[in-house]
PDB file of C-alpha atoms and ligand atoms in Angstrom:
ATOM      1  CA  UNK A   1      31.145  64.779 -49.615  1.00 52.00           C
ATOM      2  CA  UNK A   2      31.901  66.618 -46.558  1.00 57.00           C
ATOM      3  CA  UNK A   3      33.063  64.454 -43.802  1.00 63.00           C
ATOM      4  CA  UNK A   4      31.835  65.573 -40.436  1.00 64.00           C
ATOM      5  CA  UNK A   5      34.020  65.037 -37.105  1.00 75.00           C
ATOM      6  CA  UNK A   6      32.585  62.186 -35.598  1.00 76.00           C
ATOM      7  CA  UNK A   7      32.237  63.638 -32.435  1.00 79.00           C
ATOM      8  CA  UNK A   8      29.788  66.135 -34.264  1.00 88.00           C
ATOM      9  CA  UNK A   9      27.307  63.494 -35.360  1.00 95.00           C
ATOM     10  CA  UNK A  10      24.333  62.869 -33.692  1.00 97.00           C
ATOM     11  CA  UNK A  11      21.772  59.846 -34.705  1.00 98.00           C
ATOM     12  CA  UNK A  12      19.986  60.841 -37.741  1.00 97.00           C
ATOM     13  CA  UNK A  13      18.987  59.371 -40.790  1.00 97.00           C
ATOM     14  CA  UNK A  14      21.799  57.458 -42.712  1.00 96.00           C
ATOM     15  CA  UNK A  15      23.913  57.421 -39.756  1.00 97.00           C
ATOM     16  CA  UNK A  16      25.432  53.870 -39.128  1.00 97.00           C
ATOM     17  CA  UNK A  17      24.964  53.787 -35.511  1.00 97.00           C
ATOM     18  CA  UNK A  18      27.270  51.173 -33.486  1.00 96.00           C
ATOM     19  CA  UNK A  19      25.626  50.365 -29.812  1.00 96.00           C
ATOM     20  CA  UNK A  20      25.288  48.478 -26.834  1.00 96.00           C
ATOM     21  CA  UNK A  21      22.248  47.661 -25.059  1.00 96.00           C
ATOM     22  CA  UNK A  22      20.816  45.828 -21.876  1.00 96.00           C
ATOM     23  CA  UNK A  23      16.840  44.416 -22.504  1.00 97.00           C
ATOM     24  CA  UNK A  24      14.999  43.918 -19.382  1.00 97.00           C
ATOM     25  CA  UNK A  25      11.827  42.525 -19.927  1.00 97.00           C
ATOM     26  CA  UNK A  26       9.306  42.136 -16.712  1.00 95.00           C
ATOM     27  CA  UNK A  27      11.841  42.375 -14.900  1.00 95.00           C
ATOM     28  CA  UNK A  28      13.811  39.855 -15.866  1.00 96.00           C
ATOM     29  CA  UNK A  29      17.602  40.800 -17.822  1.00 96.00           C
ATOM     30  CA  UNK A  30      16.846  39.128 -21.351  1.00 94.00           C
ATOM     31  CA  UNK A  31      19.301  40.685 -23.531  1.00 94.00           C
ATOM     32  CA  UNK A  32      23.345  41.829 -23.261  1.00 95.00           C
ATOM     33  CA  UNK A  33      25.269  43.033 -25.910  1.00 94.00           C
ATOM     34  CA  UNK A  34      28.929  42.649 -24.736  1.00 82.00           C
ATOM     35  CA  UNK A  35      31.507  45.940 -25.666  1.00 73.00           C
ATOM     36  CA  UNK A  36      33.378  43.769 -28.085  1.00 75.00           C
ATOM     37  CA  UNK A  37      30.328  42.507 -30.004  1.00 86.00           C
ATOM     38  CA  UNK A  38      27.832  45.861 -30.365  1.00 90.00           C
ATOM     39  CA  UNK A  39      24.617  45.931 -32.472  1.00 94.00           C
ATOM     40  CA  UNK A  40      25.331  48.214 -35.525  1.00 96.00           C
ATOM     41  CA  UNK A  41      22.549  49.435 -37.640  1.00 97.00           C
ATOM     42  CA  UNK A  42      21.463  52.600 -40.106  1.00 97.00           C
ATOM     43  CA  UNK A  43      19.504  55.145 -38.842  1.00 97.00           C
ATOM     44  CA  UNK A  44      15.874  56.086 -40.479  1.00 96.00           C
ATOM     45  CA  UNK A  45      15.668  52.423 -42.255  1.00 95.00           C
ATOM     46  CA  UNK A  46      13.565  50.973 -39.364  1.00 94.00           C
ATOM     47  CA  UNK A  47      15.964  48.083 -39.108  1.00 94.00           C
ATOM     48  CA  UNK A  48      15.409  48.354 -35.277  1.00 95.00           C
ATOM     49  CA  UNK A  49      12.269  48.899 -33.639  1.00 95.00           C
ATOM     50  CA  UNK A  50      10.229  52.148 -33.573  1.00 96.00           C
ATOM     51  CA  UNK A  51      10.079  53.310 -30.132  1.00 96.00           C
ATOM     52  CA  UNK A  52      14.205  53.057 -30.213  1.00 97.00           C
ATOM     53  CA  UNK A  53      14.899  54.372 -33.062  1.00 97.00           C
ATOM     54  CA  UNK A  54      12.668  57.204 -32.435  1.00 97.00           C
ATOM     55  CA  UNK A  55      14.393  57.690 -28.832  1.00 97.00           C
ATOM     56  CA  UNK A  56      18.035  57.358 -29.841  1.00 97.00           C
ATOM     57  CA  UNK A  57      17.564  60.294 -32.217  1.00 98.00           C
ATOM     58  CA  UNK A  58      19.812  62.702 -31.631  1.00 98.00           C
ATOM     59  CA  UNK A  59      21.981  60.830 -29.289  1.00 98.00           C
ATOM     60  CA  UNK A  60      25.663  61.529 -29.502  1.00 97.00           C
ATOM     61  CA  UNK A  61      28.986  59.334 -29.142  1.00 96.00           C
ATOM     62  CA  UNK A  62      29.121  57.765 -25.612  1.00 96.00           C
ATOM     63  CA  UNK A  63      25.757  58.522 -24.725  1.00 97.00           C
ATOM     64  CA  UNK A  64      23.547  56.416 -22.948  1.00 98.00           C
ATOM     65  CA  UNK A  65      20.179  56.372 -21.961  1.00 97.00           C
ATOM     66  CA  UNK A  66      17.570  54.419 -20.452  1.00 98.00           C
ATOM     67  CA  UNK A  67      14.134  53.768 -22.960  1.00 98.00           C
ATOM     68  CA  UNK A  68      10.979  52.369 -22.489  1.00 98.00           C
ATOM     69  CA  UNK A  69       9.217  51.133 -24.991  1.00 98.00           C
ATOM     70  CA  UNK A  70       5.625  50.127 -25.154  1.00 97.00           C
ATOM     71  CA  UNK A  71       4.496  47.133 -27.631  1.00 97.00           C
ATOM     72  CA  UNK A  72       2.510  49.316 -30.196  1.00 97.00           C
ATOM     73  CA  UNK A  73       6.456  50.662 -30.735  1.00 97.00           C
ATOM     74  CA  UNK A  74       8.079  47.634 -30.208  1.00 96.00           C
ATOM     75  CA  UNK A  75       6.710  43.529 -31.116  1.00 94.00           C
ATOM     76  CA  UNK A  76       3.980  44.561 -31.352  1.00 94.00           C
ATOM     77  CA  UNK A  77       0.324  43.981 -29.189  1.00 95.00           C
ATOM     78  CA  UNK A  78      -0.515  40.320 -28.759  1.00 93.00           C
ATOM     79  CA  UNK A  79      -2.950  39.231 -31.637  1.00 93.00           C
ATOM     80  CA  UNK A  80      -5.174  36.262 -30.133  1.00 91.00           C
ATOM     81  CA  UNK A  81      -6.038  35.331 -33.546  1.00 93.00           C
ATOM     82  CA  UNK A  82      -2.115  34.133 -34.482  1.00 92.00           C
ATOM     83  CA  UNK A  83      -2.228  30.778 -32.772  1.00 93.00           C
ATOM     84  CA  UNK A  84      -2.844  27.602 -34.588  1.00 91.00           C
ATOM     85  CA  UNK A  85      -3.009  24.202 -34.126  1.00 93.00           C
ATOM     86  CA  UNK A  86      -1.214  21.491 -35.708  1.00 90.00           C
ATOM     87  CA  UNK A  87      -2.604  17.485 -35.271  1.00 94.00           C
ATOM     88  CA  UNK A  88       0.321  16.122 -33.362  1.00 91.00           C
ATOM     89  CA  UNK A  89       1.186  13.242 -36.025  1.00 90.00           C
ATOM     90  CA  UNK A  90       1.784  15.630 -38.839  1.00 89.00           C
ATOM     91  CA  UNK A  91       4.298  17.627 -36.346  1.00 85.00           C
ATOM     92  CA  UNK A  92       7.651  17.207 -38.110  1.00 83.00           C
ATOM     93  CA  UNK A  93       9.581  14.144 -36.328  1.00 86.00           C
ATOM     94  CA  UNK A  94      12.961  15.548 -35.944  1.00 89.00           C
ATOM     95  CA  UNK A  95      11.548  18.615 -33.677  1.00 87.00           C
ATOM     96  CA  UNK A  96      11.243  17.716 -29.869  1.00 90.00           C
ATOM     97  CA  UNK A  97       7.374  18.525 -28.685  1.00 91.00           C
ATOM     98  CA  UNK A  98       8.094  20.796 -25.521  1.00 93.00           C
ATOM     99  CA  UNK A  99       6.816  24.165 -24.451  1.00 92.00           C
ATOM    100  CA  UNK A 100       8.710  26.772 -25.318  1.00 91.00           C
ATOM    101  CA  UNK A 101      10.427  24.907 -28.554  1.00 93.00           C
ATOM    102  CA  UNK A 102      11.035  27.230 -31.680  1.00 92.00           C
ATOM    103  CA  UNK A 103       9.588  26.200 -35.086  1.00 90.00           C
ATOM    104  CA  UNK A 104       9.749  27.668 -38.671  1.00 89.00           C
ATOM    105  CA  UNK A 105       6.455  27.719 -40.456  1.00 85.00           C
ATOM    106  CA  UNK A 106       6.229  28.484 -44.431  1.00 85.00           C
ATOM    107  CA  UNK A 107       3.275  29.415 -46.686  1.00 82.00           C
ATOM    108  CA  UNK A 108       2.729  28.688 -49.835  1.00 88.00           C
ATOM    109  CA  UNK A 109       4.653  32.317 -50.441  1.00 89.00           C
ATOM    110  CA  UNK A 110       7.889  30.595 -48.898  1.00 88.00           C
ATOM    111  CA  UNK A 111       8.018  33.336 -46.384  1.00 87.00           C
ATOM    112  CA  UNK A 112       8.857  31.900 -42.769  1.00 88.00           C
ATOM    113  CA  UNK A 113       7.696  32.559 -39.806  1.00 85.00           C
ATOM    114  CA  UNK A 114       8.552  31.639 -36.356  1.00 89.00           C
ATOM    115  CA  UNK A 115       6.344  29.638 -34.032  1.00 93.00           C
ATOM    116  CA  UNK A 116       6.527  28.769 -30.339  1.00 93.00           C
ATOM    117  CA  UNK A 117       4.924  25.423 -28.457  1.00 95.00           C
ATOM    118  CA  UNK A 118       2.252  27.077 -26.584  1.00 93.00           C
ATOM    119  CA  UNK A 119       0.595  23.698 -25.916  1.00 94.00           C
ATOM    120  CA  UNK A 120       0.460  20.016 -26.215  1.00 94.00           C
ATOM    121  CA  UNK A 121      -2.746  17.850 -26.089  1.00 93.00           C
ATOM    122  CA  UNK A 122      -2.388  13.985 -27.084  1.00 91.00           C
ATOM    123  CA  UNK A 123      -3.505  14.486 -30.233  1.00 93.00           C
ATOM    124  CA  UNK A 124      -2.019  18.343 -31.246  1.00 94.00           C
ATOM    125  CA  UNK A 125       0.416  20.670 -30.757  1.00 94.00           C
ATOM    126  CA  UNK A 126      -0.696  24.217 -30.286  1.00 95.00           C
ATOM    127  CA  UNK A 127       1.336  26.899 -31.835  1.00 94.00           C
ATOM    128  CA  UNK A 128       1.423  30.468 -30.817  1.00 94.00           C
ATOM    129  CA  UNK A 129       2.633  32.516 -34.285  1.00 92.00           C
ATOM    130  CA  UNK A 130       3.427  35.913 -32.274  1.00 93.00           C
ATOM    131  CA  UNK A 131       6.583  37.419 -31.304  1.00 90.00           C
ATOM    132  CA  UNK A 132       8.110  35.935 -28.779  1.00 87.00           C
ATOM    133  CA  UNK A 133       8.385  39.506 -27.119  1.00 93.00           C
ATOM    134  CA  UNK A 134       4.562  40.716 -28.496  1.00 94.00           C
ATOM    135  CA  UNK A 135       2.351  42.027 -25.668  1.00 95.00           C
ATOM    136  CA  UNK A 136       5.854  43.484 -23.681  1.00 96.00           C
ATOM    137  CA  UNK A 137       6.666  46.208 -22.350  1.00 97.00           C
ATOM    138  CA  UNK A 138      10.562  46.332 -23.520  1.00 98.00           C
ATOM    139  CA  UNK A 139      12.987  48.370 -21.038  1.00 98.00           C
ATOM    140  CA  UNK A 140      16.294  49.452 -22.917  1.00 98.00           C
ATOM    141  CA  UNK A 141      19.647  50.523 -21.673  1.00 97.00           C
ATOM    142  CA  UNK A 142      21.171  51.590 -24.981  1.00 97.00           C
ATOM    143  CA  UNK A 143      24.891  53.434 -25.573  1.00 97.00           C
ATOM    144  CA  UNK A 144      25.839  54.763 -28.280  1.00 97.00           C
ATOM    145  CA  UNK A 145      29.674  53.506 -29.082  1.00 95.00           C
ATOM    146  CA  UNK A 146      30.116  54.973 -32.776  1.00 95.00           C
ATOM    147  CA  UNK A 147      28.822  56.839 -35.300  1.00 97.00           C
ATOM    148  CA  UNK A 148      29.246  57.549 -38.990  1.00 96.00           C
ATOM    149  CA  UNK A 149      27.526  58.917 -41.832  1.00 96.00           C
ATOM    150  CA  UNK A 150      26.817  55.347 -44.061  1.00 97.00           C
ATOM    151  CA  UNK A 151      27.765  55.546 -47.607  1.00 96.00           C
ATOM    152  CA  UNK A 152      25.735  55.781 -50.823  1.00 96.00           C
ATOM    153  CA  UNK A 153      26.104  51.954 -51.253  1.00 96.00           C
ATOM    154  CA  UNK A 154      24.851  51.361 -47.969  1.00 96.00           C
ATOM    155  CA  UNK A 155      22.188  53.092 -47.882  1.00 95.00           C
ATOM    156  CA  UNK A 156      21.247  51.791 -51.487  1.00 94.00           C
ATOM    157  CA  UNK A 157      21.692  48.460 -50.307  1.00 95.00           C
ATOM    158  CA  UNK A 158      20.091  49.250 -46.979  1.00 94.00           C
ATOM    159  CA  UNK A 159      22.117  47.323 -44.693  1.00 95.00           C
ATOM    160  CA  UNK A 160      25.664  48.178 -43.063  1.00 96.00           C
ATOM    161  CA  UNK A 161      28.839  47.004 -44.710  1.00 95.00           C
ATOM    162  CA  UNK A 162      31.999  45.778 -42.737  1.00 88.00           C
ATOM    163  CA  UNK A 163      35.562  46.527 -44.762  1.00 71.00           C
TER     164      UNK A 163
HETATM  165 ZN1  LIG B 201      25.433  45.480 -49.377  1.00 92.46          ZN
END
């Protein structure tokens, strides 16, 4: 294979793309990467969100840019269907009943979803299944630290390997 200069890549499909970003969310700072600790992900395999990955094509090493992204490209719109309720005495015991506390649901699949204490009535616990960031307008600071072209096995495997 013909190994390009790094400083020649851009972000493209089956690049592994090493970056730091700053989420502000209504305002409010909700996510930091620090320099030492970047995000690192392939390109094209929709292992970050769409409006992002969309945006940082093309980027180049030490670029940054601000993105917005709306929630059709991001968590997705709010569905006002995924809520659920759960009678409060067959809540699990070792989780604390607050607003705001994290849960894992399963199905009878096994897959697991996260759940969020919307609201607590004596008798149930009321669950709200979305994203935590669904509905949200997602503001993005994003650099790009590194790039590389990922390797066969990486992109077979479809995740980014450290050696
Ligand atoms: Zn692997």
């Amino acid at each position: 294979m013909n190994q390009k200069n790094d400083q020649e890549l851009t972000v493209q499909d089956n690049i592994v793309v090493t970056m730091d970003y700053v989420l502000n969310v209504d305002g409010e700072l909700l996510e930091k990467t620090e320099s030492n600790h970047p995000v690192e992900f392939i390109q094209g395999l929709g292992q970050i969100i769409p409006g992002l990955e969309r945006e940082m094509s093309g980027m180049r090493i030490g670029e940054s840019k601000e993105v917005s992204v709306t929630p059709e490209d991001g968590y997705g719109v709010l569905d006002e269907e995924a809520y659920a309720e759960i009678p409060r005495e067959e809540f699990p015991e070792d989780i604390p009943v607050e607003q705001g506390v994290a849960i894992l649901l399963r199905d009878e699949d096994g897959d697991e979803q996260e759940a969020h204490i919307v609201e607590i009535e004596e008798n149930l616990v009321r669950l709200n299944l979305n994203h935590p960031l669904a509905g949200k307008d997602l503001h993005f600071e994003v650099k790009v630290v590194a790039l590389r072209e990922a390797s066969e096995e990486e992109i077979l495997h479809g995740h980014v390997h450290h050696n």
